[in-house]
Coordinates of C-alpha atoms and ligand atoms in Angstrom, one line a residue:
M649 CA 108.4 117.4 76.9
T650 CA 108.2 115.5 73.0
S651 CA 107.0 112.4 72.3
H652 CA 110.2 111.1 71.9
S653 CA 111.2 112.1 75.5
R654 CA 111.8 108.6 77.6
T655 CA 111.0 109.8 81.7
P656 CA 110.6 106.7 83.1
Q657 CA 107.0 106.5 84.9
P658 CA 106.5 104.0 88.0
A659 CA 104.0 101.1 88.0
P660 CA 102.2 101.6 90.8
L661 CA 102.2 99.1 92.5
G662 CA 102.7 99.5 96.1
N663 CA 100.6 101.8 99.1
W664 CA 101.2 104.8 99.9
P665 CA 103.0 106.4 102.4
T666 CA 103.2 103.7 104.4
P667 CA 102.9 104.0 108.0
L668 CA 105.4 105.6 110.7
E669 CA 104.4 104.2 114.1
A670 CA 106.1 104.6 118.5
M671 CA 107.6 101.8 119.1
P672 CA 107.7 103.2 123.3
R673 CA 107.9 100.0 124.5
L674 CA 111.2 99.1 122.9
A675 CA 112.6 102.1 123.0
R676 CA 112.2 102.5 127.2
S677 CA 113.9 98.9 127.2
L678 CA 116.7 100.2 125.5
G679 CA 117.3 103.3 127.6
L680 CA 115.9 105.4 125.0
G681 CA 113.2 108.2 125.6
A682 CA 109.5 106.5 124.9
D683 CA 109.5 108.9 122.1
D684 CA 112.9 108.4 120.7
L685 CA 111.8 105.3 118.3
W686 CA 110.0 104.8 115.9
I687 CA 109.2 102.4 113.1
K688 CA 108.3 103.0 109.1
R689 CA 106.5 100.6 108.1
D690 CA 107.5 99.3 104.4
D691 CA 106.5 95.7 105.6
L692 CA 103.3 96.9 105.0
T693 CA 103.7 98.0 101.0
G694 CA 101.3 95.5 100.2
L695 CA 101.5 93.6 97.2
G696 CA 102.6 90.0 97.7
G697 CA 103.5 90.2 100.8
G698 CA 104.8 93.5 101.5
G699 CA 108.7 94.5 101.8
N700 CA 111.2 97.3 100.4
K701 CA 111.5 95.9 97.0
I702 CA 107.9 97.0 96.4
R703 CA 109.4 100.8 96.0
K704 CA 111.7 99.7 93.7
L705 CA 109.9 97.6 91.1
E706 CA 107.8 100.3 90.7
W707 CA 110.3 102.2 89.3
I708 CA 111.9 99.0 87.1
C709 CA 108.4 97.9 85.6
G710 CA 107.3 100.8 84.5
T711 CA 110.0 101.1 82.6
A712 CA 110.0 97.9 81.5
L713 CA 106.3 98.2 79.8
A714 CA 107.3 101.1 78.2
D715 CA 109.6 98.9 76.8
G716 CA 106.7 96.8 75.6
A717 CA 108.5 93.8 78.3
T718 CA 106.5 90.6 78.1
H719 CA 109.1 88.6 80.9
L720 CA 110.6 90.2 83.6
V721 CA 113.6 88.4 84.5
T722 CA 115.6 88.5 87.8
T723 CA 118.2 86.6 90.2
G724 CA 118.2 86.1 94.1
A725 CA 119.6 83.9 96.8
A726 CA 116.4 80.9 97.5
Q727 CA 114.8 82.7 100.0
S728 CA 115.2 85.8 98.3
N729 CA 112.2 88.3 99.2
H730 CA 113.2 90.5 96.2
A731 CA 112.9 87.2 93.7
R732 CA 109.5 86.7 95.2
L733 CA 108.4 90.7 95.2
T734 CA 108.9 90.3 91.3
A735 CA 107.2 87.1 90.9
A736 CA 104.0 89.1 92.6
A737 CA 104.9 92.5 90.7
G738 CA 104.8 90.1 87.3
A739 CA 101.2 88.5 88.6
R740 CA 99.6 91.7 89.2
L741 CA 101.3 93.4 86.3
G742 CA 100.2 90.7 83.4
L743 CA 103.9 89.9 83.1
G744 CA 105.9 86.7 82.7
V745 CA 108.1 85.5 85.4
V746 CA 111.6 83.5 85.5
L747 CA 113.8 83.3 88.5
V748 CA 117.2 82.4 88.8
L749 CA 118.0 81.7 92.0
A750 CA 121.7 80.5 93.6
G751 CA 121.0 76.8 94.4
T752 CA 119.7 73.7 93.3
P753 CA 116.1 72.1 93.0
G754 CA 115.3 70.6 96.3
S755 CA 116.9 72.1 98.7
S756 CA 114.0 73.6 100.7
A757 CA 110.2 74.9 99.3
A758 CA 109.1 76.9 102.3
G759 CA 108.8 80.2 102.8
N760 CA 109.5 82.5 99.6
L761 CA 109.6 79.8 97.7
A762 CA 106.6 78.9 97.9
L763 CA 105.0 82.0 97.2
D764 CA 106.9 82.4 93.8
G765 CA 105.2 79.1 93.1
L766 CA 101.3 80.1 93.7
F767 CA 103.0 83.7 92.1
G768 CA 103.7 81.4 89.1
A769 CA 106.6 82.4 88.4
T770 CA 109.4 79.9 86.6
V771 CA 112.5 79.2 88.7
V772 CA 115.9 78.0 86.9
W773 CA 118.5 76.7 89.5
A774 CA 121.4 78.3 88.6
G775 CA 124.2 76.2 91.3
D776 CA 126.3 77.4 93.5
V777 CA 127.0 80.6 91.9
R778 CA 127.4 84.4 93.0
G779 CA 127.5 87.6 92.0
A780 CA 128.3 88.0 88.5
A781 CA 127.8 84.7 87.3
L782 CA 124.7 84.7 88.6
G783 CA 123.4 87.3 86.7
A784 CA 125.7 85.7 83.6
V785 CA 123.0 82.9 83.9
A786 CA 119.9 85.5 84.0
E787 CA 121.6 86.9 80.6
Q788 CA 121.2 83.4 79.1
V789 CA 117.9 82.7 80.4
A790 CA 117.0 85.9 78.5
G791 CA 118.4 85.3 75.3
R792 CA 116.5 81.9 74.9
L793 CA 113.6 84.0 75.8
R794 CA 114.1 86.5 72.9
D795 CA 114.6 83.6 70.8
R796 CA 111.1 82.3 71.1
G797 CA 110.1 85.6 70.4
A798 CA 109.6 87.3 73.7
V799 CA 110.6 90.6 75.3
P800 CA 112.4 90.2 78.6
A801 CA 113.7 93.1 80.9
L802 CA 116.1 92.1 83.3
V803 CA 115.4 93.4 86.9
P804 CA 119.1 93.7 88.7
F805 CA 120.0 91.7 91.8
G806 CA 117.9 93.0 94.6
G807 CA 116.5 95.5 92.5
S808 CA 119.3 98.0 92.9
S809 CA 120.1 99.9 89.9
V810 CA 119.9 103.8 90.3
L811 CA 116.1 103.7 88.6
G812 CA 115.4 101.0 91.1
A813 CA 116.8 103.6 94.3
R814 CA 114.9 105.9 93.1
G815 CA 112.0 104.6 94.9
Y816 CA 114.4 105.2 98.1
A817 CA 114.3 108.7 97.8
Q818 CA 110.8 108.6 97.6
C819 CA 110.5 106.7 101.1
G820 CA 112.8 109.6 102.5
R821 CA 110.5 112.3 101.3
E822 CA 108.4 110.2 103.3
L823 CA 110.2 110.4 106.5
L824 CA 111.0 114.3 106.1
A825 CA 106.9 115.0 106.0
Q826 CA 106.8 112.2 109.3
A827 CA 109.4 112.7 111.2
P828 CA 110.4 116.1 111.4
G829 CA 113.8 116.0 113.4
L830 CA 114.9 113.2 112.1
A831 CA 119.0 112.3 113.5
T832 CA 118.9 108.6 112.1
V833 CA 117.3 106.0 110.0
V834 CA 118.3 102.5 110.8
V835 CA 118.3 100.1 107.5
A836 CA 119.1 96.6 106.5
A837 CA 121.9 96.5 103.3
G838 CA 121.9 94.3 101.3
S839 CA 122.4 94.9 97.6
G840 CA 122.5 98.9 98.7
G841 CA 119.4 100.2 96.4
T842 CA 117.6 101.4 100.4
M843 CA 120.6 102.8 101.7
A844 CA 121.0 104.3 98.7
G845 CA 117.6 106.5 98.0
L846 CA 117.4 107.5 101.2
V847 CA 120.9 108.7 101.2
D848 CA 120.4 111.3 99.0
T849 CA 117.2 112.8 100.1
L850 CA 118.4 112.8 103.5
G851 CA 122.3 113.0 103.0
P852 CA 125.0 110.1 104.0
A853 CA 124.9 111.5 108.5
R854 CA 121.5 110.2 108.8
V855 CA 121.1 106.9 107.4
L856 CA 123.0 104.2 108.9
G857 CA 123.1 101.3 107.3
V858 CA 123.6 97.8 108.8
H859 CA 125.8 95.7 106.4
C860 CA 123.7 91.9 105.8
G861 CA 126.5 90.0 104.0
A862 CA 124.9 90.3 100.4
V863 CA 127.6 92.1 98.7
A864 CA 131.4 92.0 99.0
D865 CA 131.8 96.1 99.2
P866 CA 128.8 97.3 100.7
A867 CA 130.0 101.1 100.6
G868 CA 131.2 101.2 97.2
T869 CA 127.5 100.0 96.3
V870 CA 125.9 102.0 98.0
S871 CA 128.1 105.0 96.8
A872 CA 128.1 104.4 93.7
L873 CA 124.3 104.1 93.6
A874 CA 124.0 107.1 95.6
S875 CA 126.2 109.4 93.2
G876 CA 124.2 107.7 90.0
L877 CA 121.2 109.4 92.1
S878 CA 122.8 112.5 92.2
D879 CA 125.0 115.1 90.9
T880 CA 127.5 114.8 93.1
T881 CA 129.8 111.9 94.0
V882 CA 129.1 110.1 97.6
E883 CA 132.0 109.3 98.9
P884 CA 132.1 105.3 100.4
G885 CA 133.8 107.0 103.2
S886 CA 131.0 109.3 104.3
L887 CA 128.3 106.5 104.3
R888 CA 128.0 105.2 107.9
L889 CA 127.5 101.5 108.0
R890 CA 127.7 99.4 110.8
L891 CA 129.9 95.7 109.7
D892 CA 129.8 94.2 112.7
Q893 CA 126.3 92.4 112.2
V894 CA 126.8 89.5 109.5
G895 CA 128.2 87.1 111.6
E896 CA 129.0 83.4 109.9
G897 CA 127.6 85.1 106.2
Y898 CA 124.4 86.0 105.3
G899 CA 122.3 83.0 105.8
A900 CA 123.3 82.4 108.8
L901 CA 121.7 83.4 112.1
T902 CA 123.5 85.0 114.9
E903 CA 122.7 85.2 118.6
P904 CA 122.1 89.1 118.3
V905 CA 119.8 88.5 115.6
M906 CA 117.7 86.0 117.6
A907 CA 118.0 88.1 120.5
A908 CA 116.3 91.3 118.5
L909 CA 113.8 89.2 116.7
T910 CA 112.7 88.6 120.6
R911 CA 112.8 91.9 122.1
T912 CA 111.2 93.5 118.9
A913 CA 108.6 90.8 118.8
R914 CA 107.8 90.9 123.0
T915 CA 107.9 94.9 123.9
E916 CA 105.9 95.8 120.1
G917 CA 104.3 92.5 118.3
I918 CA 106.1 93.5 115.3
V919 CA 107.7 90.1 113.9
L920 CA 111.5 91.1 112.3
D921 CA 113.2 88.4 109.9
P922 CA 116.5 86.6 110.0
V923 CA 118.5 88.0 107.5
Y924 CA 117.8 91.6 107.0
T925 CA 115.5 93.6 109.3
G926 CA 116.7 91.9 112.6
R927 CA 120.1 92.3 111.5
A928 CA 119.5 96.2 110.6
M929 CA 118.1 95.8 114.7
A930 CA 120.9 94.1 116.2
G931 CA 123.1 96.7 114.2
L932 CA 120.6 99.7 115.8
I933 CA 120.7 98.2 119.8
A934 CA 124.6 98.0 119.3
A935 CA 125.0 101.6 118.2
V936 CA 122.9 102.1 121.2
E937 CA 125.4 100.6 123.5
D938 CA 128.3 102.5 121.6
G939 CA 127.1 105.8 121.9
D940 CA 126.1 106.3 118.3
I941 CA 122.3 106.6 118.8
V942 CA 121.9 108.3 121.9
P943 CA 118.6 109.4 123.7
G944 CA 116.9 112.8 122.4
Q945 CA 117.0 112.3 119.5
R946 CA 114.9 110.7 117.1
T947 CA 115.6 107.5 115.6
V948 CA 113.7 105.4 112.8
F949 CA 113.6 101.8 112.1
L950 CA 113.2 101.3 108.4
H951 CA 111.2 97.3 108.0
T952 CA 111.8 96.5 105.5
G953 CA 109.7 93.4 105.2
G954 CA 111.1 89.5 104.9
L955 CA 108.7 87.6 107.0
P956 CA 108.2 84.8 104.3
G957 CA 112.1 84.8 104.6
L958 CA 111.6 83.9 108.4
F959 CA 109.1 80.5 107.5
G960 CA 111.7 79.7 104.6
H961 CA 115.0 80.0 107.6
P962 CA 114.8 76.7 109.4
A963 CA 117.4 77.3 112.1
A964 CA 115.2 81.0 113.4
L965 CA 112.0 78.3 113.4
A966 CA 114.0 76.0 115.4
A967 CA 115.3 79.3 117.7
A968 CA 111.9 80.6 117.7
E969 CA 110.5 77.1 118.8
A970 CA 112.5 77.1 121.5
E971 CA 111.3 80.3 123.0
L972 CA 108.1 78.6 123.6
T973 CA 106.7 79.1 127.1
V974 CA 104.4 75.8 128.0
G975 CA 102.5 75.7 131.2
E976 CA 101.6 78.1 134.2
A977 CA 101.1 81.4 133.0
D978 CA 104.2 84.4 133.9
L979 CA 103.2 86.3 136.5
T980 CA 106.4 88.9 135.0
V981 CA 104.6 90.1 131.8
G982 CA 103.9 93.1 131.2
E983 CA 106.9 94.7 133.2
Ligands
LIG2071 C1 116.2 93.1 99.9 C2 115.9 93.4 101.7 C3 116.5 94.1 102.3 C4 118.0 95.0 101.5 O1 117.5 96.2 100.5 P1 118.7 96.5 100.0 O2 117.8 97.4 98.8 O3 118.9 95.2 98.8 O4 119.7 97.3 100.3 C5 116.3 94.3 103.4 N1 115.5 93.9 104.0 C6 114.8 93.0 103.3 C7 113.5 92.1 104.4 C8 115.2 92.1 102.1 O5 114.7 92.1 101.3

């Protein structure tokens, strides 16, 4: 290695390895063996309230620091977990953070957005734009920062570049050590980097992605990222992707998702979010129902975080409140 080589190094931001825990009561409620279903706690990565973006941000921020960055600029929805964790990473590393968010001011100040404020991030509202148009606004913001003498680093949507996905190749290695004999890991697929990194380590046959409606072409997105990580092409058709949990779209709450939230909370005391992990669990339940996941094999559910998003989602909060039992204790509890 020469002094000019630019091997990227991750910036330490999280606590590794994250725990792997059993979910025996949820397993039994689904007709699986008590030992068949496990949960990988990537909601417990630590910094900023936790979540899967921390693994990607370690690589992206490490490279940004090596490049002399003074600011991080990224994009997302108003309730973006990725934006919130980028804000936390910037605070930890002493970098300024600008969040270019889809939407208009005043729409909501709850959930992730409240935390963005605590972490000291600057928000630029981009209006009703998505995809490349949102990225274009981020480029303009970065250009203005450069004009003023700053060194901005553009963090890709969801932290999903080949560099960021390296963090999930590492998560796959943790799973190989923690869950020998793993048959399937179930993961929410948003911007795709999480699934792509797992596919790189575990192969496409052991990773079941549940599309959340964040990108137009999930198979193409994941296959491009996974191919970028490896020497071989990962064909879109080789990926296990469920497309049946999107419903009315990314931000909309569905009945199977709300059922998954209450079932997981009541059997295991684990909270999921309405956009990502709730869809992933609804997809896992559907996969048990249609025989894609079977008893006697080890399944791991990847908890990717997102709890603040629950508190920024009025429909999910109203549905949760409607679940509240008031009055005499229910004698069937504990069944
Ligand atoms: C971003 C996110 C995901 C999806 O991860 P991608 O790498 O974008 O596919 C899943 N769960 C939560 C809570 C997230 O914030």
